[in-house]
Tab-separated table of C-alpha atoms in Angstrom:
chain	number	residue	atom	x	y	z
F	155	MET	CA	136.927	41.008	92.216
F	156	SER	CA	140.268	42.140	93.510
F	157	LEU	CA	142.624	44.013	91.228
F	158	ARG	CA	145.594	42.561	93.123
F	159	GLY	CA	148.460	42.024	90.719
F	160	THR	CA	146.385	42.594	87.564
F	161	ALA	CA	148.521	45.601	86.645
F	162	VAL	CA	152.201	46.406	86.872
F	163	ILE	CA	154.599	49.305	86.914
F	164	ALA	CA	156.449	48.470	83.714
F	165	GLY	CA	158.919	51.330	83.687
F	166	ILE	CA	160.157	54.259	85.758
F	167	GLY	CA	162.005	57.440	84.866
F	168	GLN	CA	163.233	60.549	86.627
F	169	THR	CA	165.201	63.707	86.131
F	170	GLU	CA	168.075	64.850	88.278
F	171	TYR	CA	166.908	66.322	91.568
F	172	GLY	CA	167.845	69.529	93.339
F	173	LYS	CA	168.490	72.809	91.606
F	174	LEU	CA	167.785	72.641	87.880
F	175	PRO	CA	168.076	76.173	86.497
F	176	GLY	CA	166.962	76.645	82.924
F	177	ARG	CA	164.478	73.803	83.067
F	178	ASN	CA	160.724	74.226	83.284
F	179	PRO	CA	158.315	71.585	84.657
F	180	LEU	CA	157.156	70.606	81.163
F	181	SER	CA	160.713	69.798	80.141
F	182	LEU	CA	161.123	67.739	83.331
F	183	ASN	CA	157.879	65.846	82.550
F	184	VAL	CA	159.138	64.985	79.068
F	185	GLU	CA	162.548	63.809	80.290
F	186	ALA	CA	160.981	61.632	83.004
F	187	CYS	CA	158.480	60.114	80.534
F	188	ARG	CA	161.195	59.480	77.928
F	189	LYS	CA	163.242	57.596	80.512
F	190	ALA	CA	160.226	55.672	81.839
F	191	LEU	CA	159.342	54.498	78.319
F	192	ALA	CA	162.954	53.455	77.739
F	193	ASP	CA	163.008	51.603	81.067
F	194	ALA	CA	159.850	49.718	80.082
F	195	GLY	CA	161.381	49.088	76.670
F	196	ILE	CA	158.332	50.367	74.775
F	197	GLU	CA	157.612	53.012	72.140
F	198	LYS	CA	155.443	56.001	72.975
F	199	ASP	CA	152.963	54.989	70.245
F	200	VAL	CA	151.410	52.359	72.534
F	201	VAL	CA	150.591	54.912	75.242
F	202	ASP	CA	146.871	55.727	75.220
F	203	GLY	CA	146.455	56.973	78.796
F	204	LEU	CA	148.185	60.018	80.331
F	205	PHE	CA	147.660	60.993	83.963
F	206	VAL	CA	149.307	64.210	85.104
F	207	LYS	CA	149.276	66.543	88.061
F	208	TYR	CA	149.947	70.163	87.187
F	209	PRO	CA	152.946	71.783	88.891
F	210	THR	CA	151.891	72.867	92.382
F	211	SER	CA	154.013	76.014	92.097
F	212	THR	CA	152.371	77.325	88.949
F	213	PHE	CA	148.798	76.393	88.101
F	214	HIS	CA	148.338	75.678	84.411
F	215	SER	CA	144.877	74.998	82.962
F	216	MET	CA	144.556	71.750	80.926
F	217	TYR	CA	148.153	70.847	81.728
F	218	GLY	CA	147.512	67.195	80.843
F	219	GLN	CA	146.946	68.185	77.241
F	220	THR	CA	150.039	70.383	77.304
F	221	VAL	CA	152.142	67.415	78.419
F	222	ALA	CA	150.520	65.146	75.790
F	223	GLU	CA	151.396	67.628	73.074
F	224	ALA	CA	154.988	67.912	74.303
F	225	LEU	CA	155.191	64.097	74.273
F	226	GLY	CA	153.629	63.941	70.816
F	227	ILE	CA	150.962	61.464	71.863
F	228	GLN	CA	147.166	61.401	71.508
F	229	PRO	CA	145.888	59.616	74.669
F	230	ALA	CA	142.322	58.310	74.693
F	231	ILE	CA	141.983	59.012	78.395
F	232	GLY	CA	143.808	61.408	80.663
F	233	GLY	CA	144.170	64.864	82.066
F	234	VAL	CA	145.044	66.451	85.373
F	235	TRP	CA	144.191	65.058	88.774
F	236	ASP	CA	144.732	67.448	91.674
F	237	GLN	CA	145.012	66.134	95.222
F	238	GLY	CA	148.186	67.999	96.035
F	239	GLY	CA	150.944	65.548	96.917
F	240	ALA	CA	148.611	62.524	97.016
F	241	ALA	CA	147.908	62.777	93.293
F	242	ASN	CA	150.930	60.771	92.099
F	243	ALA	CA	150.002	57.511	93.802
F	244	SER	CA	146.295	58.146	93.189
F	245	MET	CA	146.862	58.517	89.451
F	246	ILE	CA	148.608	55.140	89.371
F	247	GLY	CA	145.461	53.678	90.964
F	248	PHE	CA	143.249	55.491	88.442
F	249	ALA	CA	145.415	54.181	85.620
F	250	VAL	CA	144.921	50.615	86.884
F	251	MET	CA	141.154	51.158	87.037
F	252	ALA	CA	141.098	52.701	83.550
F	253	ILE	CA	143.056	49.741	82.176
F	254	GLU	CA	140.754	47.261	83.918
F	255	ALA	CA	137.702	49.108	82.520
F	256	GLY	CA	139.094	48.912	78.999
F	257	GLN	CA	139.516	52.674	78.716
F	258	CYS	CA	143.220	52.475	77.972
F	259	ASP	CA	145.925	49.907	77.459
F	260	VAL	CA	149.189	51.566	78.481
F	261	ALA	CA	149.286	54.616	80.756
F	262	LEU	CA	151.954	57.158	81.608
F	263	VAL	CA	151.731	58.865	85.001
F	264	THR	CA	153.924	61.909	85.555
F	265	PHE	CA	154.520	64.902	87.787
F	266	ALA	CA	157.220	67.570	87.772
F	267	ASP	CA	157.699	70.877	89.542
F	268	ASN	CA	160.458	73.408	90.126
F	269	PRO	CA	159.799	75.369	93.319
F	270	ARG	CA	163.559	75.674	93.960
F	271	THR	CA	164.496	77.688	90.893
F	272	GLY	CA	160.915	78.823	90.259
F	273	THR	CA	158.544	80.136	92.916
F	274	ARG	CA	157.875	78.594	96.320
F	275	GLN	CA	154.972	80.949	96.952
F	276	ALA	CA	152.474	78.061	96.931
F	277	TYR	CA	153.887	76.859	100.237
F	278	GLN	CA	154.161	80.227	101.936
F	279	ARG	CA	150.810	81.879	101.339
F	280	GLY	CA	148.363	83.048	103.975
F	281	TRP	CA	145.358	80.884	104.731
F	282	GLY	CA	142.531	83.186	103.617
F	283	ASP	CA	141.305	85.733	106.158
F	284	ASP	CA	143.289	83.950	108.880
F	285	ALA	CA	146.378	85.674	107.473
F	286	VAL	CA	145.276	88.440	109.881
F	287	TYR	CA	146.581	86.165	112.654
F	288	GLY	CA	149.824	85.478	110.861
F	289	TRP	CA	148.511	82.032	109.862
F	290	PHE	CA	150.723	81.412	106.838
F	291	GLY	CA	152.505	78.589	105.107
F	292	THR	CA	152.471	74.809	104.989
F	293	PRO	CA	154.826	74.019	107.937
F	294	ALA	CA	152.502	75.677	110.475
F	295	GLY	CA	149.612	73.331	109.698
F	296	TYR	CA	151.805	70.315	110.361
F	297	ALA	CA	153.241	72.013	113.461
F	298	MET	CA	149.689	72.440	114.789
F	299	ILE	CA	149.134	68.699	114.412
F	300	ALA	CA	152.564	67.882	115.901
F	301	GLN	CA	151.918	70.019	118.987
F	302	ARG	CA	148.658	68.230	119.730
F	303	HIS	CA	150.291	64.822	119.172
F	304	MET	CA	153.137	65.725	121.531
F	305	GLN	CA	150.751	66.883	124.234
F	306	GLN	CA	148.272	64.063	123.755
F	307	PHE	CA	150.733	61.172	123.595
F	308	GLY	CA	154.031	62.486	124.982
F	309	THR	CA	155.752	62.405	121.600
F	310	THR	CA	159.057	64.271	121.670
F	311	SER	CA	161.022	66.380	119.224
F	312	GLU	CA	163.852	63.833	119.556
F	313	GLN	CA	161.514	61.090	118.356
F	314	LEU	CA	160.619	63.179	115.314
F	315	GLY	CA	164.362	63.624	114.920
F	316	ALA	CA	164.826	59.849	114.643
F	317	ILE	CA	162.752	59.952	111.443
F	318	ALA	CA	164.964	62.671	109.989
F	319	VAL	CA	168.094	60.772	111.034
F	320	ALA	CA	166.921	57.648	109.146
F	321	CYS	CA	166.021	59.556	105.976
F	322	ARG	CA	169.249	61.570	105.994
F	323	LYS	CA	171.303	58.396	106.526
F	324	HIS	CA	169.668	56.761	103.513
F	325	GLY	CA	169.967	59.913	101.413
F	326	ALA	CA	173.669	60.075	102.221
F	327	ALA	CA	174.051	56.618	100.676
F	328	ASN	CA	172.227	57.704	97.497
F	329	PRO	CA	174.538	59.426	94.961
F	330	GLY	CA	171.456	60.970	93.315
F	331	ALA	CA	170.165	62.602	96.482
F	332	GLN	CA	170.080	66.376	96.801
F	333	LEU	CA	171.210	66.397	100.437
F	334	ARG	CA	173.890	63.876	101.315
F	335	ASN	CA	175.053	64.705	104.812
F	336	PRO	CA	173.783	62.446	107.579
F	337	ILE	CA	172.729	63.966	110.900
F	338	THR	CA	172.495	62.888	114.510
F	339	ILE	CA	169.658	63.506	116.942
F	340	ALA	CA	171.835	66.247	118.468
F	341	ASP	CA	172.165	67.928	115.055
F	342	HIS	CA	168.397	67.744	114.673
F	343	GLN	CA	167.903	69.293	118.114
F	344	ALA	CA	170.341	72.076	117.252
F	345	SER	CA	168.534	73.002	114.045
F	346	ARG	CA	166.482	76.153	114.301
F	347	TRP	CA	162.742	76.348	114.825
F	348	ILE	CA	160.739	77.039	111.690
F	349	VAL	CA	157.313	76.923	113.261
F	350	GLU	CA	157.606	75.418	116.736
F	351	PRO	CA	157.410	72.477	117.445
F	352	LEU	CA	158.922	71.794	113.987
F	353	ARG	CA	162.605	72.443	113.364
F	354	ARG	CA	164.380	72.969	110.070
F	355	ASP	CA	165.439	69.315	110.028
F	356	ASP	CA	161.795	68.258	110.372
F	357	CYS	CA	160.993	69.936	107.043
F	358	CYS	CA	161.554	68.467	103.586
F	359	LEU	CA	163.761	69.908	100.895
F	360	VAL	CA	162.669	72.458	98.331
F	361	SER	CA	163.688	70.889	95.034
F	362	ASP	CA	163.188	70.786	91.310
F	363	GLY	CA	162.468	67.420	89.763
F	364	GLY	CA	160.215	65.190	87.751
F	365	ALA	CA	159.303	61.512	87.673
F	366	ALA	CA	157.134	59.193	85.634
F	367	ALA	CA	155.861	55.627	85.651
F	368	VAL	CA	154.430	53.391	82.937
F	369	VAL	CA	151.394	51.337	84.009
F	370	MET	CA	149.879	48.440	82.054
F	371	SER	CA	148.246	45.078	82.680
F	372	ALA	CA	150.503	42.190	83.688
F	373	GLU	CA	149.321	40.428	80.563
F	374	ARG	CA	150.262	43.320	78.297
F	375	ALA	CA	153.678	43.579	79.945
F	376	GLU	CA	154.324	39.986	79.017
F	377	GLU	CA	153.157	40.535	75.408
F	378	LEU	CA	155.380	43.590	75.075
F	379	GLY	CA	158.347	41.794	76.592
F	380	VAL	CA	158.765	44.241	79.477
F	381	ALA	CA	161.981	43.231	81.217
F	382	ASP	CA	161.180	43.768	84.897
F	383	PRO	CA	157.540	44.635	85.634
F	384	VAL	CA	156.624	45.182	89.296
F	385	PRO	CA	153.097	44.089	90.252
F	386	ILE	CA	150.714	46.554	91.894
F	387	LEU	CA	149.190	44.529	94.726
F	388	GLY	CA	146.946	47.146	96.252
F	389	PHE	CA	145.962	50.791	96.231
F	390	GLY	CA	143.622	53.073	98.125
F	391	GLN	CA	142.789	56.662	98.902
F	392	GLY	CA	141.347	58.601	101.815
F	393	GLN	CA	140.702	62.256	102.475
F	394	THR	CA	139.307	64.738	104.925
F	395	SER	CA	137.675	67.932	103.758
F	396	TRP	CA	138.382	69.761	106.998
F	397	GLU	CA	141.052	72.431	107.203
F	398	VAL	CA	143.333	72.006	110.212
F	399	ALA	CA	141.343	74.505	112.291
F	400	GLN	CA	138.079	72.626	111.648
F	401	ARG	CA	139.308	69.039	111.802
F	402	PRO	CA	137.552	67.215	114.656
F	403	ASP	CA	140.606	65.029	115.435
F	404	LEU	CA	144.005	66.472	114.576
F	405	THR	CA	146.037	63.352	115.289
F	406	SER	CA	144.158	60.718	113.267
F	407	THR	CA	144.318	61.008	109.509
F	408	ALA	CA	142.762	59.752	106.301
F	409	ALA	CA	145.834	57.526	105.890
F	410	ALA	CA	143.903	54.917	107.891
F	411	VAL	CA	141.102	54.723	105.306
F	412	SER	CA	143.566	54.732	102.429
F	413	ALA	CA	145.734	51.956	103.868
F	414	SER	CA	142.796	49.743	104.832
F	415	LYS	CA	141.625	49.757	101.197
F	416	ALA	CA	145.124	49.027	99.894
F	417	PHE	CA	145.773	46.253	102.419
F	418	ALA	CA	142.357	44.675	101.695
F	419	MET	CA	143.048	44.621	97.934
F	420	ALA	CA	146.510	43.163	98.474
F	421	GLY	CA	145.328	40.659	101.050
F	422	LEU	CA	148.195	41.833	103.254
F	423	GLY	CA	148.682	43.563	106.584
F	424	PRO	CA	151.414	45.745	108.104
F	425	LYS	CA	153.390	42.693	109.298
F	426	ASP	CA	153.716	41.528	105.665
F	427	ILE	CA	155.486	44.723	104.535
F	428	ASP	CA	159.271	44.654	104.068
F	429	ILE	CA	159.962	48.326	103.345
F	430	ALA	CA	158.054	51.604	103.666
F	431	GLU	CA	158.344	54.614	101.386
F	432	ILE	CA	156.352	57.140	103.414
F	433	TYR	CA	155.692	60.721	102.288
F	434	ASP	CA	157.957	62.755	104.564
F	435	CYS	CA	157.111	66.351	103.754
F	436	PHE	CA	157.551	66.737	107.529
F	437	THR	CA	158.720	64.206	110.108
F	438	ILE	CA	155.346	64.336	111.884
F	439	THR	CA	153.699	63.174	108.646
F	440	VAL	CA	155.672	59.930	108.801
F	441	LEU	CA	154.811	59.370	112.461
F	442	LEU	CA	151.070	59.803	111.865
F	443	THR	CA	151.139	57.672	108.712
F	444	LEU	CA	152.934	54.781	110.442
F	445	GLU	CA	150.311	54.861	113.213
F	446	ASP	CA	147.361	55.118	110.853
F	447	TYR	CA	148.751	52.348	108.639
F	448	GLY	CA	148.809	50.081	111.692
F	449	PHE	CA	152.573	49.600	112.018
F	450	CYS	CA	152.051	50.625	115.644
F	451	ALA	CA	149.116	51.746	117.789
F	452	LYS	CA	147.847	55.332	117.732
F	453	GLY	CA	150.050	57.407	120.008
F	454	GLU	CA	152.935	54.926	120.000
F	455	GLY	CA	154.635	56.246	116.867
F	456	GLY	CA	157.302	58.026	118.894
F	457	LYS	CA	158.391	54.817	120.620
F	458	PHE	CA	158.166	52.876	117.356
F	459	VAL	CA	160.622	55.134	115.514
F	460	GLU	CA	163.103	56.056	118.247
F	461	ASP	CA	165.537	53.131	118.258
F	462	GLY	CA	166.561	52.893	114.640
F	463	ALA	CA	163.581	50.793	113.523
F	464	LEU	CA	163.362	52.876	110.351
F	465	GLU	CA	167.017	52.595	109.391
F	466	LEU	CA	168.483	50.044	107.006
F	467	GLY	CA	168.733	46.831	108.990
F	468	GLY	CA	165.883	47.925	111.252
F	469	ALA	CA	162.404	46.440	111.574
F	470	LEU	CA	160.925	48.633	108.834
F	471	PRO	CA	163.464	50.341	106.553
F	472	LEU	CA	161.969	53.719	105.630
F	473	ASN	CA	162.573	55.962	102.635
F	474	THR	CA	165.534	53.936	101.507
F	475	ALA	CA	166.688	56.545	98.969
F	476	GLY	CA	166.305	59.439	101.419
F	477	GLY	CA	162.701	60.507	100.918
F	478	LEU	CA	161.577	64.120	100.669
F	479	LEU	CA	163.860	64.998	103.586
F	480	SER	CA	167.048	63.988	101.790
F	481	GLU	CA	166.629	62.638	98.241
F	482	THR	CA	164.413	65.402	96.866
F	483	GLY	CA	161.427	67.501	97.931
F	484	MET	CA	159.875	67.107	94.486
F	485	PRO	CA	158.100	65.353	92.888
F	486	GLY	CA	157.077	63.033	95.766
F	487	MET	CA	156.727	60.307	93.157
F	488	GLN	CA	160.371	59.361	93.793
F	489	LEU	CA	158.980	57.225	96.623
F	490	VAL	CA	157.142	55.062	94.073
F	491	LEU	CA	160.296	54.793	91.957
F	492	GLU	CA	162.396	53.692	94.916
F	493	ALA	CA	159.803	51.054	95.868
F	494	VAL	CA	160.015	49.709	92.308
F	495	ARG	CA	163.834	49.556	92.506
F	496	GLN	CA	163.704	47.786	95.878
F	497	ILE	CA	161.287	45.137	94.579
F	498	ARG	CA	163.403	44.709	91.445
F	499	GLY	CA	166.488	44.328	93.623
F	500	THR	CA	168.299	47.215	91.928
F	501	ALA	CA	168.254	49.878	94.667
F	502	VAL	CA	171.457	51.524	95.852
F	503	THR	CA	170.486	50.727	99.435
F	504	GLN	CA	168.993	47.371	98.526
F	505	VAL	CA	167.153	45.703	101.393
F	506	PRO	CA	167.878	41.947	101.192
F	507	LYS	CA	164.860	39.864	100.150
F	508	ALA	CA	162.528	42.874	99.909
F	509	ARG	CA	159.340	41.389	98.463
F	510	THR	CA	156.718	43.941	99.493
F	511	ALA	CA	156.826	47.726	99.682
F	512	ILE	CA	154.192	50.196	100.829
F	513	VAL	CA	154.207	53.732	99.452
F	514	SER	CA	152.306	56.717	100.803
F	515	ASN	CA	151.658	60.010	99.061
F	516	GLN	CA	149.693	62.776	100.707
F	517	GLY	CA	148.706	66.346	100.098
F	518	GLY	CA	147.600	69.566	101.728
F	519	ILE	CA	147.915	69.464	105.508
F	520	MET	CA	147.129	65.738	105.600
F	521	HIS	CA	143.949	66.427	103.631
F	522	THR	CA	144.494	63.834	100.933
F	523	HIS	CA	146.149	60.459	101.193
F	524	SER	CA	146.982	57.706	98.764
F	525	THR	CA	148.591	54.304	99.282
F	526	LEU	CA	150.239	51.822	96.933
F	527	ILE	CA	151.444	48.327	97.762
F	528	LEU	CA	153.949	46.859	95.329
F	529	GLY	CA	155.483	43.422	95.483
F	530	ARG	CA	155.903	39.948	94.231
G	23	MET	CA	155.870	100.399	107.857
G	24	THR	CA	154.411	97.365	106.166
G	25	THR	CA	150.653	97.091	106.284
G	26	ARG	CA	149.136	94.017	107.855
G	27	PRO	CA	147.264	91.444	105.777
G	28	GLU	CA	143.592	92.343	105.859
G	29	PRO	CA	140.545	90.069	105.601
G	30	GLU	CA	138.440	90.314	102.466
G	31	ILE	CA	135.288	91.854	103.866
G	32	ASP	CA	132.096	91.345	101.892
G	33	GLU	CA	128.352	91.061	102.544
G	34	ARG	CA	128.734	87.628	104.115
G	35	ASN	CA	131.382	88.399	106.736
G	36	ARG	CA	130.881	92.130	107.406
G	37	GLU	CA	128.891	91.467	110.587
G	38	TYR	CA	131.578	89.071	111.871
G	39	TRP	CA	134.384	91.604	111.617
G	40	ALA	CA	132.203	94.496	112.831
G	41	ALA	CA	131.295	92.479	115.955
G	42	LEU	CA	134.978	91.799	116.687
G	43	GLU	CA	135.559	95.568	116.613
G	44	GLU	CA	132.978	95.724	119.432
G	45	GLY	CA	134.761	92.990	121.361
G	46	VAL	CA	132.237	90.293	120.441
G	47	LEU	CA	132.979	87.034	118.621
G	48	LYS	CA	130.030	85.858	116.534
G	49	TYR	CA	129.442	82.557	114.816
G	50	GLN	CA	126.807	81.280	112.398
G	51	ARG	CA	123.837	79.162	113.524
G	52	CYS	CA	121.551	77.356	111.094
G	53	LEU	CA	117.857	78.177	111.652
G	54	GLY	CA	116.938	74.919	109.935
G	55	CYS	CA	119.101	72.235	111.552
G	56	GLY	CA	120.696	74.103	114.468
G	57	ASN	CA	124.285	73.522	113.329
G	58	ALA	CA	126.846	76.092	114.525
G	59	TRP	CA	129.979	76.925	112.573
G	60	LEU	CA	132.893	79.144	111.626
G	61	PRO	CA	134.403	80.404	109.370
G	62	ILE	CA	131.670	82.368	107.666
G	63	ARG	CA	130.080	80.628	104.680
G	64	SER	CA	126.994	81.058	102.529
G	65	GLU	CA	125.400	77.697	103.271
G	66	CYS	CA	125.219	75.462	106.328
G	67	PRO	CA	127.798	72.686	105.779
G	68	ARG	CA	125.435	70.165	107.429
G	69	CYS	CA	122.007	70.708	105.788
G	70	LEU	CA	123.324	72.896	102.907
G	71	GLU	CA	120.554	75.469	103.339
G	72	ALA	CA	121.279	79.220	103.379
G	73	ASN	CA	118.959	79.893	106.323
G	74	TRP	CA	121.212	81.060	109.140
G	75	THR	CA	121.724	83.817	111.650
G	76	MET	CA	124.749	85.208	113.487
G	77	VAL	CA	124.952	84.622	117.223
G	78	PRO	CA	127.386	86.055	119.796
G	79	SER	CA	129.614	83.480	121.477
G	80	SER	CA	130.128	83.423	125.239
G	81	GLY	CA	133.829	83.756	124.383
G	82	ARG	CA	134.663	80.651	126.405
G	83	GLY	CA	136.355	77.701	124.791
G	84	ARG	CA	139.240	75.296	124.947
G	85	LEU	CA	142.671	75.169	123.381
G	86	ILE	CA	142.952	72.497	120.686
G	87	SER	CA	146.563	73.231	119.712
G	88	TRP	CA	148.993	76.041	119.017
G	89	VAL	CA	152.227	76.824	117.206
G	90	VAL	CA	154.937	79.445	117.574
G	91	TYR	CA	156.221	81.083	114.403
G	92	HIS	CA	159.980	81.648	114.272
G	93	THR	CA	159.835	82.338	110.550
G	94	SER	CA	158.037	85.218	108.916
G	95	TYR	CA	156.017	84.566	105.779
G	96	HIS	CA	154.861	88.179	105.403
G	97	PRO	CA	156.809	91.399	106.029
G	98	TYR	CA	154.255	92.611	108.593
G	99	PHE	CA	155.116	89.765	110.949
G	100	GLU	CA	158.903	90.093	110.729
G	101	ASP	CA	159.216	92.198	113.881
G	102	LYS	CA	156.466	90.237	115.659
G	103	LEU	CA	158.528	87.020	115.846
G	104	PRO	CA	158.198	84.805	117.723
G	105	TYR	CA	154.404	84.858	117.757
G	106	ALA	CA	151.798	82.205	118.521
G	107	VAL	CA	148.755	81.071	116.573
G	108	ALA	CA	146.155	78.742	118.078
G	109	VAL	CA	143.149	76.631	117.194
G	110	VAL	CA	140.392	77.233	119.738
G	111	GLN	CA	137.055	75.467	120.037
G	112	LEU	CA	134.236	77.645	121.368
G	113	GLU	CA	131.900	76.086	123.928
G	114	GLU	CA	129.136	76.505	121.325
G	115	GLY	CA	131.092	74.199	118.966
G	116	PRO	CA	132.745	76.233	116.202
G	117	ARG	CA	136.540	76.211	115.899
G	118	LEU	CA	138.707	79.088	114.746
G	119	ILE	CA	142.258	80.277	114.241
G	120	ALA	CA	143.122	82.913	116.847
G	121	SER	CA	145.961	84.708	118.597
G	122	LEU	CA	147.114	83.922	122.135
G	123	VAL	CA	147.677	86.309	125.034
G	124	ASP	CA	149.746	84.076	127.343
G	125	GLU	CA	153.291	82.808	127.067
G	126	PRO	CA	153.329	79.462	125.250
G	127	SER	CA	155.130	77.841	128.205
G	128	GLU	CA	151.913	78.241	130.228
G	129	LEU	CA	149.775	76.410	127.701
G	130	ARG	CA	148.481	72.877	127.445
G	131	ILE	CA	145.941	71.290	125.144
G	132	ASP	CA	142.277	71.268	126.150
G	133	GLN	CA	142.927	74.095	128.603
G	134	ARG	CA	139.964	76.448	129.230
G	135	MET	CA	140.359	79.736	127.392
G	136	VAL	CA	138.477	83.017	127.328
G	137	LEU	CA	138.170	85.592	124.560
G	138	SER	CA	140.271	88.728	124.860
G	139	VAL	CA	139.959	90.691	121.625
G	140	GLN	CA	143.192	92.402	120.636
G	141	ARG	CA	143.476	95.459	118.450
G	142	ASP	CA	146.517	96.589	116.506
G	143	ASP	CA	147.080	98.715	113.427
G	144	GLY	CA	143.367	99.373	113.121
G	145	ARG	CA	142.213	95.773	113.137
G	146	ALA	CA	140.456	93.851	115.912
G	147	ARG	CA	141.212	90.132	115.986
G	148	ALA	CA	140.198	87.203	118.131
G	149	ALA	CA	142.688	86.362	120.852
G	150	PHE	CA	142.333	84.033	123.795
G	151	ALA	CA	143.770	84.032	127.292
G	152	VAL	CA	143.944	81.189	129.770
G	153	ASP	CA	140.684	81.243	131.748
G	154	ARG	CA	142.090	81.691	135.251
G	155	ASP	CA	138.615	81.724	136.842
G	156	TYR	CA	138.165	78.151	135.783
G	157	ALA	CA	139.473	75.759	138.414
G	158	ARG	CA	140.995	72.870	136.596
């Protein structure tokens, strides 16, 4: 039996994004949850599921219980799910499954982190003994994949730049975005190398921020009088266990598995999708995800993105609030929130007649992937 | 002077690092299922048995991909910028992170490479050079 449309996102909430001195992740979790509950128009007493990812920057044992205590709730089911950046979308899928299995009725899903005012060490560490070679940090893993893609398929830095241009354009239109200056391809090409072939403008922001979503059955949303629930049409996950150095194929990712499960549940395909909120920790991530989701053939991502297809008014408007490259680097869950706003028709950059949105979250160096399809 | 990051040497990987000091790159081969792998681990990731031996590689392989660091993430590498890091697949199968000898402009993926162990600040590490004997 398909779970298509059985559950909804009933409410969304977020903190400000950017630099939030004096706030810790727990405080950001609470603010985001408070706002999500208010958006759903429900009291916290009905929440009996709590799905949390601990802050990536600072590991905290049993963080799910810490958040529950701060929220003053006693969830029947919940805790921490760690898949790096994929966890947000995955936890929404787990919440739907828990609701369907009768393990909870109303679930809160939340993630917050503050690597901008806190520590960004999690993204800069050496990779085990390979630190001997200077093999450090998250950007290099993505650069390794980008280099192979460029050589294998002729993808260019300018084509990656087109992804950044689209996200920065949409972020500029979003008053809540951390970075609001649009760029051109020339600006992108002039930005310095971080780890070649990735430039500064290929890399997402380092930000503080938190977000939350309330998940419940469509039936329950009606009973509770939720004003604007957005149906969850499909979800899926995929992962590879291989580190970049061991991965048999660097340019195909677990996004393909994840999307095929989500599309099958939704009974939809890429041509049915109106907008895409794709995890853009790096521009290359978007390119690979679009290919693996089937929006274009493997190797043709560069051509697909280069002529404004991803900009508002284009074939597939991408990251309509700016994504990780422009709205905020954390919590990644902002992509889910923007998809909800687009389907509700309340987005700042509202795409006319947007009825379906696909959201990707992913973690590690494309180790973990999670997909959500929302729509009416 | 800042000291370089050092591997954590223990009973499992001592032979690997000692061999590199001698100019030899070793990998693990499972005596049960024949699987060959790096990096060093306690059990074979295919059959999960701990029945393996260490075998010297021919040192020949191919270039899977590479990057050039323009940002330093550790003080030791600050004056080494820009420097390259590669993924190389040995002809015996295992893949590893390694340094590169040649200028990045000379490189292309799947190019034949040959081991050329480099030594600096008291540490031997795997590095690869373009295999110029191999007519491509």
